[in-house]
PDB file of C-alpha atoms in Angstrom:
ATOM      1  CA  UNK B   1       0.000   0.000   0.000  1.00 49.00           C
ATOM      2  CA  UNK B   2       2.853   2.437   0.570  1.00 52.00           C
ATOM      3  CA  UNK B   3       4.564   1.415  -2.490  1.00 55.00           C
ATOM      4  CA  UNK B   4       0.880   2.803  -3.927  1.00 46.00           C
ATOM      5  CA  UNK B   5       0.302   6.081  -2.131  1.00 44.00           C
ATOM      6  CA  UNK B   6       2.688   8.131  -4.114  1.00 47.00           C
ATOM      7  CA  UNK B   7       0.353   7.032  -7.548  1.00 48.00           C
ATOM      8  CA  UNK B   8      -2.798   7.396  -5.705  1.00 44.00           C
ATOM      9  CA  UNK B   9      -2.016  10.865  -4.116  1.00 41.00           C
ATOM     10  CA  UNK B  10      -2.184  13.218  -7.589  1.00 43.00           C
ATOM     11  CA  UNK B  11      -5.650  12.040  -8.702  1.00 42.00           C
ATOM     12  CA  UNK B  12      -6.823  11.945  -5.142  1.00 43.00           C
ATOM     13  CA  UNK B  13      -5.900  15.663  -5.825  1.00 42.00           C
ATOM     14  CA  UNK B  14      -7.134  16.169  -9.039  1.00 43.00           C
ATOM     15  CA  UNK B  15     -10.621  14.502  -8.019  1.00 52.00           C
ATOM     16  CA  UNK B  16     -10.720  17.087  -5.624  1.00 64.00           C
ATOM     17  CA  UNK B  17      -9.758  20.004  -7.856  1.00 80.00           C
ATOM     18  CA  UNK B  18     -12.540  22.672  -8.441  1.00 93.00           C
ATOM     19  CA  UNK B  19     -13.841  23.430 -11.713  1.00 94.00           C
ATOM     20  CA  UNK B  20     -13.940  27.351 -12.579  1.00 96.00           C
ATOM     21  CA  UNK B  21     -16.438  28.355 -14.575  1.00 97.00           C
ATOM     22  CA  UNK B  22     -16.911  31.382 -16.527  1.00 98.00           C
ATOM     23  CA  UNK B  23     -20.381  31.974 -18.479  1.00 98.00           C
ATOM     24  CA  UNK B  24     -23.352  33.901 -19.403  1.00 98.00           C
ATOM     25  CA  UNK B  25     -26.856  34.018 -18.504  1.00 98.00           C
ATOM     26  CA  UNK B  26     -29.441  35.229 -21.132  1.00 98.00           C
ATOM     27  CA  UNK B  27     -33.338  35.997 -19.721  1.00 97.00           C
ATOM     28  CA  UNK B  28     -36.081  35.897 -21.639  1.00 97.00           C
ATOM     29  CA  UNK B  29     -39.900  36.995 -20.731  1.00 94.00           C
ATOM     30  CA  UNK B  30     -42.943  37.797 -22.380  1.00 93.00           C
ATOM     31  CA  UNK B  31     -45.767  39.976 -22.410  1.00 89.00           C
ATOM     32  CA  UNK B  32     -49.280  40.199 -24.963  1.00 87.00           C
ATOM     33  CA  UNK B  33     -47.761  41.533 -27.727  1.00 85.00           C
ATOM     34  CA  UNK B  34     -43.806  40.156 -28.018  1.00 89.00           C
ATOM     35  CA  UNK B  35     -40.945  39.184 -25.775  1.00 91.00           C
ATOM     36  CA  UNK B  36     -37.744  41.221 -23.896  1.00 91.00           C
ATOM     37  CA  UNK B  37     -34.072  39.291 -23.789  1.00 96.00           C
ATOM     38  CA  UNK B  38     -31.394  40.637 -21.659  1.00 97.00           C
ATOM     39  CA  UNK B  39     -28.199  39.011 -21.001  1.00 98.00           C
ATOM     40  CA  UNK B  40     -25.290  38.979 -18.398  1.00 98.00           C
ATOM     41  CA  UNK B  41     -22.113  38.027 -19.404  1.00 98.00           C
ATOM     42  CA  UNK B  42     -20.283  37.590 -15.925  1.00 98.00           C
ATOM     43  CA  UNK B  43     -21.314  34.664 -14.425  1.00 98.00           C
ATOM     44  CA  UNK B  44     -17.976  33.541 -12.632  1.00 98.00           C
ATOM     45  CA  UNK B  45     -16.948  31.003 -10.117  1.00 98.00           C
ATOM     46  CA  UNK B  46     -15.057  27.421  -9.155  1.00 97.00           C
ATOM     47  CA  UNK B  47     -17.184  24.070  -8.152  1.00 96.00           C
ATOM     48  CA  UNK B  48     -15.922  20.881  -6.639  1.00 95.00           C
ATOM     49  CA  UNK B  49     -18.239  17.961  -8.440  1.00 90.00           C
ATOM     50  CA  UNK B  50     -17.362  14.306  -7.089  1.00 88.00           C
ATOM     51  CA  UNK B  51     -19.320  12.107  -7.944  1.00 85.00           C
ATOM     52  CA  UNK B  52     -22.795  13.213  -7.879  1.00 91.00           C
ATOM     53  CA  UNK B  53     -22.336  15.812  -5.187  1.00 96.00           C
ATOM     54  CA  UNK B  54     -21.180  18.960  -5.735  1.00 96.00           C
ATOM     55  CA  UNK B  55     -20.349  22.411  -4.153  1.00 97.00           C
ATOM     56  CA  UNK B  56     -19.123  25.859  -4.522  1.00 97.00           C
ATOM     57  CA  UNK B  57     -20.398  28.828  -6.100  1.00 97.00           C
ATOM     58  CA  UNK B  58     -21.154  30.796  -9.330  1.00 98.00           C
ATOM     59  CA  UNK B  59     -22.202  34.206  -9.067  1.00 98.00           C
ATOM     60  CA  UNK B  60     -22.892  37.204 -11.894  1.00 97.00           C
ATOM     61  CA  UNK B  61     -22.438  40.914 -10.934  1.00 98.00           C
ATOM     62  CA  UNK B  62     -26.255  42.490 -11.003  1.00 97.00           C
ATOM     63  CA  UNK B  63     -24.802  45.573 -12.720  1.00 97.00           C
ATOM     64  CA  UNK B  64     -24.053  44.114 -15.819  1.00 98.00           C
ATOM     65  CA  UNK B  65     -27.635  43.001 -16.738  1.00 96.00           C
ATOM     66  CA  UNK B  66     -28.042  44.309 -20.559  1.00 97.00           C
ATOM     67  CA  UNK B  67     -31.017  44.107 -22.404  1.00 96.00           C
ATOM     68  CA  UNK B  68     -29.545  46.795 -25.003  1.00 95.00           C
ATOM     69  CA  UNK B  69     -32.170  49.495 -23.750  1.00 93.00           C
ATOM     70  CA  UNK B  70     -30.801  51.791 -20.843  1.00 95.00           C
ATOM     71  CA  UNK B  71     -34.119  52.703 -19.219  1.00 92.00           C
ATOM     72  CA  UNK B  72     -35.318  49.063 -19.368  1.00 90.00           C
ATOM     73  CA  UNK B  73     -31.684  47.659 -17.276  1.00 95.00           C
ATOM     74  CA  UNK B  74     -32.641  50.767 -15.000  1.00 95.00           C
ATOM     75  CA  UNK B  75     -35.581  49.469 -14.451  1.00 93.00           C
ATOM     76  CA  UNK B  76     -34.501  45.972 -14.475  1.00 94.00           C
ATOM     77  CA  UNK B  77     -31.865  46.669 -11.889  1.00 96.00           C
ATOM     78  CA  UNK B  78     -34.296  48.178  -9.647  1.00 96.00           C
ATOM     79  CA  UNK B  79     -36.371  45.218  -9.932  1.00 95.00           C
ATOM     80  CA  UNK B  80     -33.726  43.012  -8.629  1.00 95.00           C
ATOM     81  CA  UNK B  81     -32.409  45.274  -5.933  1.00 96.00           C
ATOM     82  CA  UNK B  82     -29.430  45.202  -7.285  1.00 97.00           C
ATOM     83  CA  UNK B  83     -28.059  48.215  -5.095  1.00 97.00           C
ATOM     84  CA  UNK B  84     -28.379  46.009  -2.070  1.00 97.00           C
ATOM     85  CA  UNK B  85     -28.562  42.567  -3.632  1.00 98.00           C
ATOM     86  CA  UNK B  86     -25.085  43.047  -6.181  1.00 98.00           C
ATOM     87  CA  UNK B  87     -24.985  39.340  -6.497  1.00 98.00           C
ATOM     88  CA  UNK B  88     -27.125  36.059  -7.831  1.00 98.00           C
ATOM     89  CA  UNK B  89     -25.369  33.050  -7.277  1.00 98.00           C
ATOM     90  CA  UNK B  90     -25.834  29.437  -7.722  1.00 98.00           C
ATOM     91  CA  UNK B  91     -24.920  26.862  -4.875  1.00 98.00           C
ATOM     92  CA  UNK B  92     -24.718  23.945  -6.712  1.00 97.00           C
ATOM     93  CA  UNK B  93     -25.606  20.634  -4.686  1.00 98.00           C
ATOM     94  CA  UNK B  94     -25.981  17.822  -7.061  1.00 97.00           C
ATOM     95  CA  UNK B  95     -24.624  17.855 -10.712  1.00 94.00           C
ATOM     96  CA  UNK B  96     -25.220  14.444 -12.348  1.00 94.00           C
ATOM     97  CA  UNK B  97     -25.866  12.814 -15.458  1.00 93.00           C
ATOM     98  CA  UNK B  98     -29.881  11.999 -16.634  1.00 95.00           C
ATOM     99  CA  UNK B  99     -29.504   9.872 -19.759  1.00 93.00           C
ATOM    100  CA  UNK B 100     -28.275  12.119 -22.611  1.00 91.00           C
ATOM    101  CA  UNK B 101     -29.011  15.464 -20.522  1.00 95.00           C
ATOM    102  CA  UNK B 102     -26.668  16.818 -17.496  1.00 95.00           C
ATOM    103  CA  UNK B 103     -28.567  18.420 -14.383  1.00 97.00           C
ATOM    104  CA  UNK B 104     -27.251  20.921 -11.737  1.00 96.00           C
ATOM    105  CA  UNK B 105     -29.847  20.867  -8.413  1.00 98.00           C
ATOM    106  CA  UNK B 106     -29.040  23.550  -5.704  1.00 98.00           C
ATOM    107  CA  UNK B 107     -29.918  27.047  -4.757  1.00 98.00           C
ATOM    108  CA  UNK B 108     -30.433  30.362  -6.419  1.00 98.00           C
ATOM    109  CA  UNK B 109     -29.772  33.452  -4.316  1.00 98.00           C
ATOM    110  CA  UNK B 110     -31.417  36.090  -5.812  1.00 97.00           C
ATOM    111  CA  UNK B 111     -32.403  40.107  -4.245  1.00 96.00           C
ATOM    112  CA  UNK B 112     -31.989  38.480  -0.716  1.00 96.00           C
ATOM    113  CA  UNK B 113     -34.080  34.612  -0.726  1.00 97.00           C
ATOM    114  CA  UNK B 114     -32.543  31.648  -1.360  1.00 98.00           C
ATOM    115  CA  UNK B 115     -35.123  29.061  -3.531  1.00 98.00           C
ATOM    116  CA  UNK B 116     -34.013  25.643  -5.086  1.00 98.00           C
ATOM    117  CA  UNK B 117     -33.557  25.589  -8.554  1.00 98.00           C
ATOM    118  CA  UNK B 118     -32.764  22.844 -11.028  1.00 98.00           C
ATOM    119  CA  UNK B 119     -30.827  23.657 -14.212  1.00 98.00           C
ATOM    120  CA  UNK B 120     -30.943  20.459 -17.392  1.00 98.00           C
ATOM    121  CA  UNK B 121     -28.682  21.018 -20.223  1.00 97.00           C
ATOM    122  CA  UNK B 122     -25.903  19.406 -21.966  1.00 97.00           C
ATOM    123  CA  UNK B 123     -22.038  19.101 -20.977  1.00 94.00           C
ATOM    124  CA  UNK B 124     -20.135  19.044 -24.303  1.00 95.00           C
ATOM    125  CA  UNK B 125     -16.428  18.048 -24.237  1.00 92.00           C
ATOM    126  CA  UNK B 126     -14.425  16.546 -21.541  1.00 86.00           C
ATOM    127  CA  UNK B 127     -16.046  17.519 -18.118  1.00 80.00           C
ATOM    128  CA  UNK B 128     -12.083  18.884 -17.528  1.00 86.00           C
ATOM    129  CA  UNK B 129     -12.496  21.326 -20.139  1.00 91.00           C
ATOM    130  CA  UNK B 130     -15.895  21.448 -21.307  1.00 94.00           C
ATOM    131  CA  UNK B 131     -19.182  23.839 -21.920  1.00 97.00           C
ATOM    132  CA  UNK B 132     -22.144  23.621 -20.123  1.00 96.00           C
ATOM    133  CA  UNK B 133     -25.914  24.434 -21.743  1.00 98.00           C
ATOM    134  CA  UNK B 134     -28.713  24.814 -19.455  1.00 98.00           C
ATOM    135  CA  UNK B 135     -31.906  26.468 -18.959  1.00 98.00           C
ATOM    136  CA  UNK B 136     -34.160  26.779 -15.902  1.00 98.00           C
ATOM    137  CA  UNK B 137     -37.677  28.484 -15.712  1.00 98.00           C
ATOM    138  CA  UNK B 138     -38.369  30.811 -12.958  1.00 97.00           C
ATOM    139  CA  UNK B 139     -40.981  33.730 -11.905  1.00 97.00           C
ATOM    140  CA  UNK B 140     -40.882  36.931 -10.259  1.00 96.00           C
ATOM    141  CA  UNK B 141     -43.036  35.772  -7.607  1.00 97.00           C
ATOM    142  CA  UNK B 142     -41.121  33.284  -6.464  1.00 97.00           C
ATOM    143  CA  UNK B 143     -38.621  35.806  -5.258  1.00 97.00           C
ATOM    144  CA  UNK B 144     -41.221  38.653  -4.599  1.00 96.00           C
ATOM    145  CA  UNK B 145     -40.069  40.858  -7.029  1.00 96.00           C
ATOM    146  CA  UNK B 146     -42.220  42.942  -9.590  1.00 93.00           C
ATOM    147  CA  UNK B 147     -43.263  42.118 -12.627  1.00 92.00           C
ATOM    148  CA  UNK B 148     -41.962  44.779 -15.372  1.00 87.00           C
ATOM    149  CA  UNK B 149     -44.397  46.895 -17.437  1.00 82.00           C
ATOM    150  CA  UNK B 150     -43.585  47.819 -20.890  1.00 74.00           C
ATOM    151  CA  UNK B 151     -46.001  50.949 -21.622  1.00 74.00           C
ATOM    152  CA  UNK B 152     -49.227  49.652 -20.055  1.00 78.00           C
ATOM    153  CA  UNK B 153     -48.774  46.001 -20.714  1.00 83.00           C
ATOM    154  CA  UNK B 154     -47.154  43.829 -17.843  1.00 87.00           C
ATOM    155  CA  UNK B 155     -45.134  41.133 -18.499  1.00 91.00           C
ATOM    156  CA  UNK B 156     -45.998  37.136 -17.657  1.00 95.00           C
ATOM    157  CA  UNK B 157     -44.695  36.321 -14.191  1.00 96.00           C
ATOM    158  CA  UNK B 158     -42.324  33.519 -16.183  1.00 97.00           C
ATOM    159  CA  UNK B 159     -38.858  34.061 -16.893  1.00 97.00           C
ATOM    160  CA  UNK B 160     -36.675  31.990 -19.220  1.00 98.00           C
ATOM    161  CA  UNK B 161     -33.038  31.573 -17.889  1.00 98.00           C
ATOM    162  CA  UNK B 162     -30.630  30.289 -20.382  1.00 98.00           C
ATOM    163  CA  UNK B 163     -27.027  29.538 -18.656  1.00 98.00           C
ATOM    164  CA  UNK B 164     -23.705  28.726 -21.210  1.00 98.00           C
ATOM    165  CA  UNK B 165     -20.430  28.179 -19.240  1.00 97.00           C
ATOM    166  CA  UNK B 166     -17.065  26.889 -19.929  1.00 97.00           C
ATOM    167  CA  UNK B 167     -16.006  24.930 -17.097  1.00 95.00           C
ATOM    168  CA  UNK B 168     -11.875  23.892 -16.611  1.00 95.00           C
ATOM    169  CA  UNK B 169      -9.788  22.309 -14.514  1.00 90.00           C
TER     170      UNK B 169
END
């Protein structure tokens, strides 16, 4: 066994290694007569991922939220608290593979409330040095925030969350 440990101890550490990941998120929402899309392109962090657990953090800086219309990510940023909330950042949990599609379960912290969330995608590449597509749905009620109006139409309570992320070792 001792003759082992010196083999055994560099992929004990690279099992243990954390992941950093570096992404976007892109939002999408409706209302009667169309749809908005913003994006934010600074989603940043590291995750450990053993087996099927996993842990860490991802996080995207509030400011940066762009739909491409400055009143709207005004608004938008006011909606989210951003001045006091500067953060939203995934906890991953559990990142596993379902069949064909790869899922990340933990928690959202979004404008002060932590809810579970559940992002399925695809992991294309090596896990080492791959990219990660995933989409969650979510609502502004869930997190007791208010709904957006463009002129005098409000939009649906759902939001579309589209996540891309190059994860490395």
């Amino acid at each position: 066994m001792r003759r082992l440990l010196p083999f055994l101890l560099p992929l004990l550490a690279l099992a243990q290694a954390p992941y950093r990941v570096e992404g976007e998120a892109r939002y999408r929402g409706f209302y009667t007569l169309g749809s908005w899309e913003a994006k934010n392109p600074t989603a940043r962090g590291e995750v450990l991922w053993d087996g099927e657990r996993a842990s860490g953090r991802v996080c995207l800086e509030q400011a940066a939220w762009d739909s491409g219309i400055a009143e709207r990510d005004k608004k938008a940023l006011e909606i989210l608290r951003a001045k006091d909330h500067p953060r939203a950042c995934l906890y991953p949990q559990r990142a596993r593979f379902e069949g064909s599609r790869f899922v990340v379960e933990g928690e959202l912290e979004l404008a002060g409330k932590r809810r579970p969330v559940r992002v399925e995608g695809e992991l294309l590449g090596d896990p080492a040095n791959g990219l990660f597509r995933g989409s969650f749905r979510t609502r502004f009620s869930e997190w007791d925030l208010e709904r957006p109006r463009f002129l005098f139409l409000e939009v649906r309570d759902e939001v579309e969350v589209y996540l891309e992320a190059r994860v490395r070792r």
